[in-house]
Short mmCIF file of C-alpha atoms and ligand atoms in Angstrom, two decimals:
data_model
loop_
_atom_site.label_atom_id
_atom_site.label_comp_id
_atom_site.label_asym_id
_atom_site.label_seq_id
_atom_site.Cartn_x
_atom_site.Cartn_y
_atom_site.Cartn_z
CA MET A 15 80.44 19.87 32.34
CA LYS A 16 78.69 16.55 31.61
CA LYS A 17 77.92 15.78 27.99
CA ALA A 18 74.65 14.16 26.97
CA LEU A 19 73.44 12.93 23.60
CA ILE A 20 69.71 12.75 22.90
CA THR A 21 68.32 10.93 19.86
CA GLY A 22 64.76 11.97 19.07
CA VAL A 23 65.53 15.42 20.47
CA SER A 24 62.72 17.06 18.47
CA GLY A 25 60.02 14.94 20.10
CA GLN A 26 57.96 15.57 23.23
CA ASP A 27 60.35 13.80 25.60
CA GLY A 28 63.43 15.13 23.77
CA ALA A 29 62.27 18.68 24.47
CA TYR A 30 61.53 18.12 28.16
CA LEU A 31 64.72 16.12 28.68
CA SER A 32 66.82 18.79 26.93
CA ARG A 33 65.42 21.42 29.26
CA LEU A 34 66.05 19.26 32.34
CA LEU A 35 69.67 18.50 31.38
CA LEU A 36 70.45 22.09 30.38
CA ASP A 37 69.05 23.24 33.74
CA LYS A 38 71.42 20.77 35.40
CA GLY A 39 74.39 22.27 33.54
CA TYR A 40 74.87 19.58 30.88
CA GLU A 41 76.14 20.21 27.38
CA VAL A 42 73.30 18.74 25.31
CA THR A 43 73.83 17.35 21.83
CA GLY A 44 70.67 16.66 19.86
CA ALA A 45 70.87 14.09 17.09
CA ARG A 46 68.57 14.99 14.24
CA ARG A 47 67.67 12.95 11.22
CA GLN A 48 69.46 13.56 7.98
CA ASN A 49 67.12 14.13 5.05
CA SER A 50 64.21 15.35 7.15
CA GLN A 51 62.87 18.82 7.73
CA PHE A 52 63.99 19.31 11.32
CA ASP A 53 61.03 20.45 13.40
CA SER A 54 62.30 22.45 16.37
CA ALA A 55 58.87 23.78 17.42
CA ARG A 56 58.83 21.91 20.74
CA LEU A 57 62.38 23.00 21.59
CA HIS A 58 61.42 26.60 20.82
CA LYS A 59 58.29 26.24 22.90
CA LEU A 60 60.43 25.31 25.94
CA GLY A 61 63.01 28.01 25.10
CA VAL A 62 65.94 25.61 24.62
CA ALA A 63 66.35 25.37 20.83
CA SER A 64 69.38 27.62 20.67
CA ASP A 65 71.15 26.02 23.66
CA ILE A 66 71.47 22.62 22.02
CA ARG A 67 74.32 21.53 19.79
CA TYR A 68 72.93 19.62 16.80
CA VAL A 69 74.43 16.74 14.84
CA ASP A 70 72.93 14.95 11.85
CA TYR A 71 72.61 11.17 11.81
CA ASP A 72 70.64 8.28 10.40
CA ILE A 73 69.60 5.60 12.89
CA GLY A 74 69.26 3.16 9.98
CA GLU A 75 72.94 3.44 9.00
CA LEU A 76 75.60 1.75 11.11
CA GLU A 77 78.38 3.99 9.81
CA SER A 78 76.39 7.11 10.69
CA ILE A 79 75.84 5.85 14.25
CA ASN A 80 79.50 4.87 14.62
CA HIS A 81 80.53 8.34 13.48
CA LEU A 82 78.11 9.97 15.93
CA ILE A 83 79.39 7.97 18.91
CA ARG A 84 83.07 8.42 17.91
CA SER A 85 82.66 12.18 17.49
CA THR A 86 82.34 13.03 21.21
CA GLU A 87 82.83 11.19 24.47
CA PHE A 88 79.29 11.40 25.84
CA ASP A 89 78.71 10.74 29.53
CA GLU A 90 75.08 9.86 28.89
CA VAL A 91 73.21 8.74 25.77
CA TYR A 92 69.41 8.83 25.76
CA ASN A 93 67.85 6.87 22.91
CA LEU A 94 64.43 8.46 22.43
CA ALA A 95 64.27 8.18 18.64
CA ALA A 96 61.43 5.98 17.45
CA GLN A 97 58.66 5.55 15.00
CA SER A 98 56.50 6.29 18.01
CA SER A 99 52.97 5.95 16.70
CA VAL A 100 51.48 2.56 17.50
CA GLY A 101 48.71 3.09 14.93
CA SER A 102 51.15 3.85 12.08
CA SER A 103 53.31 0.86 12.93
CA TRP A 104 50.83 -1.46 11.15
CA GLU A 105 51.35 0.58 7.98
CA GLN A 106 55.16 0.58 8.31
CA PRO A 107 55.98 -2.60 10.27
CA ILE A 108 59.42 -3.12 8.77
CA TYR A 109 60.39 0.49 9.29
CA ALA A 110 59.18 0.23 12.92
CA ALA A 111 61.32 -2.90 13.39
CA ASP A 112 64.36 -1.19 11.93
CA VAL A 113 64.13 2.09 13.84
CA ASN A 114 62.67 0.86 17.16
CA GLY A 115 64.43 -2.49 17.27
CA VAL A 116 67.59 -2.73 15.19
CA GLY A 117 68.34 0.98 15.69
CA VAL A 118 68.90 0.23 19.38
CA VAL A 119 71.57 -2.39 18.71
CA ARG A 120 73.31 -0.07 16.24
CA LEU A 121 73.71 2.43 19.07
CA LEU A 122 74.66 -0.17 21.67
CA ASP A 123 77.25 -1.75 19.41
CA ALA A 124 78.80 1.63 18.62
CA LEU A 125 78.96 2.35 22.37
CA ARG A 126 80.55 -1.03 23.09
CA THR A 127 83.19 -0.39 20.45
CA TYR A 128 83.94 3.30 20.82
CA SER A 129 82.58 4.56 24.14
CA PRO A 130 82.02 1.74 26.64
CA HIS A 131 81.93 4.12 29.60
CA SER A 132 78.95 6.12 28.35
CA ARG A 133 75.72 5.46 30.21
CA PHE A 134 72.78 4.48 28.01
CA TYR A 135 69.02 4.96 28.37
CA GLN A 136 66.58 3.02 26.20
CA ALA A 137 63.02 4.33 25.79
CA SER A 138 61.03 1.16 26.38
CA THR A 139 57.29 1.20 26.75
CA SER A 140 54.22 -0.22 28.50
CA GLU A 141 53.03 -1.23 25.00
CA MET A 142 55.31 -4.25 25.52
CA PHE A 143 52.80 -5.56 28.11
CA GLY A 144 50.05 -5.47 25.47
CA LEU A 145 47.59 -8.21 26.30
CA VAL A 146 48.42 -7.88 29.95
CA ARG A 147 49.35 -10.98 31.92
CA THR A 148 48.90 -9.39 35.36
CA VAL A 149 47.41 -6.22 36.83
CA PRO A 150 49.19 -3.97 37.65
CA GLN A 151 52.27 -4.40 35.45
CA ASN A 152 55.79 -4.14 36.86
CA GLU A 153 59.36 -5.01 35.78
CA ASN A 154 58.65 -8.75 36.24
CA THR A 155 55.46 -8.89 34.19
CA ALA A 156 55.74 -10.99 31.00
CA PHE A 157 55.42 -9.13 27.70
CA TYR A 158 52.72 -9.77 25.09
CA PRO A 159 53.01 -6.92 22.58
CA ARG A 160 50.03 -6.27 20.31
CA SER A 161 51.49 -4.09 17.54
CA PRO A 162 54.56 -4.00 15.29
CA TYR A 163 55.64 -1.02 17.44
CA GLY A 164 55.40 -3.07 20.63
CA VAL A 165 57.15 -6.08 19.12
CA ALA A 166 60.07 -3.93 17.94
CA LYS A 167 60.32 -2.28 21.36
CA VAL A 168 60.58 -5.70 23.04
CA TYR A 169 63.67 -6.35 20.92
CA GLY A 170 65.10 -2.94 21.89
CA HIS A 171 64.43 -3.72 25.56
CA PHE A 172 66.07 -7.13 25.58
CA ILE A 173 69.07 -6.12 23.48
CA THR A 174 69.70 -3.34 26.01
CA ILE A 175 69.68 -5.91 28.82
CA ASN A 176 71.82 -8.24 26.74
CA TYR A 177 74.53 -5.62 26.11
CA ARG A 178 74.51 -4.78 29.81
CA GLU A 179 74.93 -8.45 30.76
CA SER A 180 77.31 -9.41 27.94
CA PHE A 181 79.63 -6.41 27.82
CA GLY A 182 79.08 -4.63 31.13
CA LEU A 183 77.61 -1.50 29.55
CA HIS A 184 75.78 0.84 31.91
CA ALA A 185 72.57 0.42 29.91
CA SER A 186 69.15 0.96 31.49
CA SER A 187 65.70 0.50 30.05
CA GLY A 188 62.81 2.66 31.21
CA ILE A 189 59.45 0.94 30.76
CA LEU A 190 57.41 4.09 30.60
CA PHE A 191 53.65 4.16 30.62
CA ASN A 192 51.94 6.78 28.44
CA HIS A 193 52.97 10.30 29.28
CA GLU A 194 51.45 13.42 27.85
CA SER A 195 51.86 17.19 27.81
CA PRO A 196 50.95 20.18 25.65
CA LEU A 197 53.85 19.05 23.42
CA ARG A 198 52.35 15.61 22.71
CA GLY A 199 52.09 14.72 19.01
CA SER A 200 48.66 15.52 17.56
CA ALA A 201 48.04 11.93 16.40
CA PHE A 202 47.97 10.59 19.97
CA VAL A 203 44.51 10.37 21.46
CA THR A 204 44.96 12.87 24.32
CA ARG A 205 46.27 15.68 22.12
CA LYS A 206 43.75 14.88 19.39
CA VAL A 207 41.04 15.37 22.02
CA THR A 208 42.42 18.61 23.49
CA LEU A 209 43.05 20.13 20.04
CA GLY A 210 39.58 19.12 18.83
CA LEU A 211 37.74 20.31 21.95
CA SER A 212 39.59 23.63 22.08
CA ARG A 213 38.63 24.28 18.45
CA PHE A 214 35.04 23.38 19.37
CA ALA A 215 35.16 25.78 22.33
CA ARG A 216 36.34 28.52 19.98
CA GLY A 217 33.30 28.01 17.79
CA GLU A 218 34.53 25.49 15.21
CA HIS A 219 31.79 22.90 15.72
CA ILE A 220 33.36 19.92 13.99
CA PRO A 221 33.02 16.62 15.94
CA ILE A 222 36.20 14.80 16.93
CA LYS A 223 36.21 11.28 15.51
CA LEU A 224 37.69 8.71 17.87
CA GLY A 225 38.15 4.95 17.96
CA ASN A 226 37.48 2.73 20.98
CA LEU A 227 36.46 4.94 23.93
CA ASN A 228 36.58 2.12 26.49
CA ILE A 229 40.37 1.81 26.32
CA CYS A 230 42.13 2.67 29.60
CA ARG A 231 45.60 4.10 29.96
CA ASP A 232 47.86 4.99 32.87
CA TRP A 233 48.64 8.53 31.77
CA GLY A 234 51.31 10.69 33.43
CA PHE A 235 53.02 14.00 32.72
CA ALA A 236 56.07 13.95 30.41
CA GLY A 237 57.96 16.44 32.62
CA ASP A 238 57.93 13.92 35.50
CA TYR A 239 58.99 11.03 33.27
CA VAL A 240 62.15 12.66 31.88
CA GLU A 241 63.24 13.24 35.47
CA GLY A 242 62.90 9.47 35.96
CA MET A 243 65.04 8.79 32.86
CA TRP A 244 67.80 11.00 34.24
CA ARG A 245 67.61 9.40 37.69
CA MET A 246 68.07 5.93 36.15
CA LEU A 247 71.40 7.00 34.66
CA GLN A 248 72.63 8.47 37.96
CA GLU A 249 72.47 5.05 39.65
CA ASP A 250 75.79 3.19 40.13
CA VAL A 251 74.30 0.03 38.69
CA ALA A 252 72.20 0.04 35.51
CA ASP A 253 68.75 -1.55 35.75
CA ASP A 254 65.22 -1.48 34.33
CA TYR A 255 62.39 0.52 35.82
CA VAL A 256 58.69 1.03 35.27
CA LEU A 257 57.51 4.65 35.43
CA ALA A 258 53.75 5.02 35.86
CA THR A 259 51.17 6.82 37.96
CA GLY A 260 49.30 3.76 39.26
CA VAL A 261 45.98 5.17 38.07
CA THR A 262 44.19 4.06 34.91
CA THR A 263 41.49 6.10 33.17
CA PRO A 264 39.16 5.39 30.23
CA ILE A 265 39.45 7.64 27.17
CA ARG A 266 35.84 8.80 27.66
CA GLU A 267 36.82 10.14 31.09
CA PHE A 268 39.84 11.96 29.66
CA VAL A 269 37.49 13.63 27.16
CA ASN A 270 35.24 14.71 30.04
CA TYR A 271 38.19 16.19 31.97
CA ALA A 272 39.38 18.18 28.94
CA ALA A 273 35.83 19.40 28.24
CA GLU A 274 35.36 20.45 31.87
CA ALA A 275 38.59 22.50 31.69
CA LEU A 276 37.14 24.36 28.69
CA ASP A 277 33.85 24.96 30.49
CA MET A 278 31.99 22.50 28.29
CA ARG A 279 29.59 19.79 29.52
CA LEU A 280 29.21 16.67 27.47
CA GLU A 281 26.29 14.27 27.43
CA TRP A 282 27.17 10.78 26.21
CA ILE A 283 24.50 9.04 24.17
CA GLY A 284 24.32 5.66 22.42
CA SER A 285 26.70 2.75 22.52
CA ASP A 286 29.41 1.03 20.46
CA ILE A 287 29.86 2.67 17.06
CA ALA A 288 26.74 4.82 17.59
CA GLU A 289 28.14 6.42 20.76
CA HIS A 290 28.57 10.19 20.66
CA ALA A 291 28.79 13.19 22.98
CA ILE A 292 26.56 16.24 22.71
CA GLU A 293 27.85 19.52 24.06
CA ARG A 294 25.08 20.88 26.29
CA LYS A 295 25.31 24.62 25.54
CA THR A 296 25.33 24.36 21.75
CA GLY A 297 23.40 21.09 21.44
CA LYS A 298 25.97 20.02 18.85
CA VAL A 299 27.86 16.75 18.54
CA ALA A 300 31.37 17.26 19.90
CA VAL A 301 32.67 13.66 19.78
CA LYS A 302 31.69 10.60 17.80
CA VAL A 303 33.02 7.11 17.27
CA ASP A 304 34.60 6.30 13.92
CA PRO A 305 35.55 2.64 13.38
CA ASN A 306 38.36 3.80 11.05
CA PHE A 307 40.30 4.52 14.24
CA PHE A 308 39.87 1.00 15.64
CA ARG A 309 43.16 -0.92 15.66
CA PRO A 310 43.77 -4.39 14.23
CA ALA A 311 44.73 -5.56 17.76
CA GLU A 312 44.25 -3.54 20.93
CA VAL A 313 45.91 -2.97 24.26
CA ASP A 314 42.69 -2.63 26.25
CA SER A 315 44.00 -1.45 29.58
CA LEU A 316 47.33 -0.60 31.16
CA LEU A 317 48.07 0.04 34.81
CA GLY A 318 51.63 0.44 36.03
CA ASP A 319 53.28 -0.33 39.35
CA ALA A 320 56.24 2.04 39.77
CA SER A 321 57.15 0.94 43.30
CA LYS A 322 60.70 -0.07 42.25
CA ALA A 323 61.37 3.40 40.82
CA SER A 324 59.90 4.90 43.96
CA ALA A 325 62.05 2.79 46.30
CA LYS A 326 65.33 2.94 44.37
CA LEU A 327 65.20 6.26 42.51
CA GLY A 328 62.94 8.20 44.85
CA TRP A 329 60.79 8.90 41.78
CA LYS A 330 57.07 9.38 41.68
CA ALA A 331 54.54 10.91 39.31
CA THR A 332 53.40 14.30 40.58
CA VAL A 333 50.68 15.28 38.11
CA GLY A 334 47.33 13.49 37.81
CA ILE A 335 45.36 12.93 34.64
CA ARG A 336 42.69 15.55 35.37
CA GLU A 337 45.40 18.19 35.74
CA ILE A 338 47.18 17.00 32.59
CA ALA A 339 43.94 17.19 30.60
CA ALA A 340 43.38 20.75 31.83
CA MET A 341 46.99 21.77 31.09
CA MET A 342 46.74 20.43 27.53
CA ALA A 343 43.27 21.84 26.87
CA HIS A 344 44.22 25.31 28.11
CA SER A 345 47.43 25.31 26.10
CA ASP A 346 45.57 24.33 22.92
CA TYR A 347 42.81 26.83 23.57
CA ASP A 348 45.28 29.68 24.15
CA ASP A 349 47.55 29.03 21.24
CA TRP A 350 47.46 26.14 18.90
CA TRP A 351 50.87 26.17 17.43
CA SER A 352 50.89 22.90 15.53
P1 NDP B 16 57.74 11.70 19.71
O1 NDP B 16 56.94 11.06 18.63
O2 NDP B 16 57.29 13.02 20.21
O3 NDP B 16 59.26 11.85 19.21
C1 NDP B 16 59.89 10.83 18.48
C2 NDP B 16 61.26 11.29 18.05
O4 NDP B 16 61.85 10.24 17.26
C3 NDP B 16 61.25 12.55 17.19
O5 NDP B 16 62.33 13.36 17.55
C4 NDP B 16 61.45 12.00 15.77
O6 NDP B 16 62.20 12.89 14.95
C5 NDP B 16 62.34 10.81 16.07
N1 NDP B 16 62.30 9.84 14.96
C6 NDP B 16 61.24 9.32 14.31
N2 NDP B 16 61.64 8.49 13.33
C7 NDP B 16 62.98 8.52 13.36
C8 NDP B 16 64.00 7.90 12.57
N3 NDP B 16 63.71 7.10 11.56
N4 NDP B 16 65.29 8.17 12.86
C9 NDP B 16 65.62 8.98 13.88
N5 NDP B 16 64.70 9.62 14.64
C10 NDP B 16 63.41 9.37 14.38
O7 NDP B 16 57.85 10.64 20.88
P2 NDP B 16 57.99 10.88 22.46
O8 NDP B 16 58.91 12.01 22.70
O9 NDP B 16 56.65 10.88 23.06
O10 NDP B 16 58.66 9.52 22.93
C11 NDP B 16 60.08 9.39 23.07
C12 NDP B 16 60.45 7.93 23.12
O11 NDP B 16 59.80 7.31 24.21
C13 NDP B 16 60.06 7.13 21.89
O12 NDP B 16 61.03 6.14 21.68
C14 NDP B 16 58.75 6.48 22.30
O13 NDP B 16 58.51 5.29 21.56
C15 NDP B 16 59.03 6.20 23.76
N6 NDP B 16 57.87 6.13 24.62
C16 NDP B 16 57.00 7.18 24.67
C17 NDP B 16 55.90 7.13 25.48
C18 NDP B 16 54.95 8.27 25.59
O14 NDP B 16 53.87 8.08 26.15
N7 NDP B 16 55.30 9.46 25.11
C19 NDP B 16 55.65 5.94 26.34
C20 NDP B 16 56.70 4.96 26.28
C21 NDP B 16 57.76 5.05 25.44
P3 NDP B 16 61.59 13.75 13.73
O15 NDP B 16 61.28 15.08 14.34
O16 NDP B 16 62.70 13.80 12.75
O17 NDP B 16 60.39 12.99 13.25
P1 GDP B 17 49.36 4.44 22.54
O1 GDP B 17 48.90 3.92 23.86
O2 GDP B 17 50.84 4.63 22.49
O3 GDP B 17 48.84 3.66 21.40
O4 GDP B 17 48.82 5.94 22.47
P2 GDP B 17 47.60 6.59 21.64
O5 GDP B 17 47.31 7.89 22.30
O6 GDP B 17 47.90 6.62 20.18
O7 GDP B 17 46.40 5.58 21.85
C1 GDP B 17 45.92 5.24 23.14
C2 GDP B 17 44.66 4.42 22.99
O8 GDP B 17 43.62 5.26 22.50
C3 GDP B 17 44.77 3.24 22.00
O9 GDP B 17 44.27 2.10 22.59
C4 GDP B 17 43.89 3.66 20.84
O10 GDP B 17 43.21 2.58 20.19
C5 GDP B 17 42.88 4.53 21.55
N1 GDP B 17 42.20 5.49 20.64
C6 GDP B 17 40.88 5.67 20.49
N2 GDP B 17 40.63 6.59 19.56
C7 GDP B 17 41.83 7.01 19.11
C8 GDP B 17 42.20 7.97 18.12
O11 GDP B 17 41.39 8.59 17.49
N3 GDP B 17 43.54 8.15 17.94
C9 GDP B 17 44.49 7.45 18.66
N4 GDP B 17 45.80 7.70 18.44
N5 GDP B 17 44.15 6.53 19.58
C10 GDP B 17 42.83 6.32 19.81
#
């Protein structure tokens, strides 16, 4: 039985990856933060909470990481732990650097010392492309991160490559474009929209306040993306891969797709900070722009080219953004559990 360790097991990807690995017969160990109320809601939602073995750790403490890696000989280690909110990273830039950047080298160094045969996955991100240098973005595109989150992730990405090249670790970095699901954190724009619209559809007529609606993202489904993570670690040679759908969509369009799934029709009126959407049946404002949600620096548009993952891993995204919006909106309408 293969043994896998997942940091960030309580998050969206941690839940989907746990389910995938358990289905494949792995023994899954989930590392959970010491000193935090462990939130297992997503793991319960996917029915895997009781099949995971849990260990406590602190990604900020070298000794804690060393102990974790020494405790079991893991075949595969997936580092999903992160201060994952780009918006919050401006409020906690040093914390973001420590968890998303230095945390990665703590794990890699423990692996080098105590478990050099473990395979390692680093959760890198399209946020590293930031102010994009080329369209679409692939593994060779230069990085220009636009947030403390993105800057820290660039360090995590390159230290993963460096440990692979310096010490021969089987360490791969997945440059994943945004991926969503009904388990997405409620602070991310897609889930904020589907939660807000489903409340509206149930009669709670409070407008959702959003930032810049012109932003475009290449959004995929988290279930597809964890499959890509696993495929990376099954390769004989470690490498870096972009996972993306190859389609980019403005936020306004995502809102329309979610509304459509809830049988609502929105009429967009006004521009810039005066822009808002009226829901036709009720005549009430369902969405409005609030400059408080503008970011100090933006990543205006991302579009990924996953042809390397397609050619080498046989991976491709199978769920489009319209379907994802409907899946999330229906889930939130039926039962909002968070
Ligand atoms: P989530 O926000 O859903 O989960 C983040 C996980 O990290 C949670 O388990 C959280 O644990 C844990 N975490 C937060 N702070 C710490 C800390 N100080 N020490 C240890 N663990 C911590 O993120 P996702 O599942 O969506 O993303 C997984 C990874 O993939 C992250 O690294 C993210 O940056 C990256 N990524 C995600 C993308 C996406 O679109 N989803 C795109 C590209 C990369 P707790 O429950 O204790 O808070
Ligand atoms: P990110 O791509 O990892 O930052 O994922 P998010 O879902 O947090 O944000 C995606 C984009 O949506 C960013 O460019 C945000 O500026 C934009 N956005 C617009 N309004 C909002 C909002 O109300 N909340 C969030 N989180 N993002 C918003």
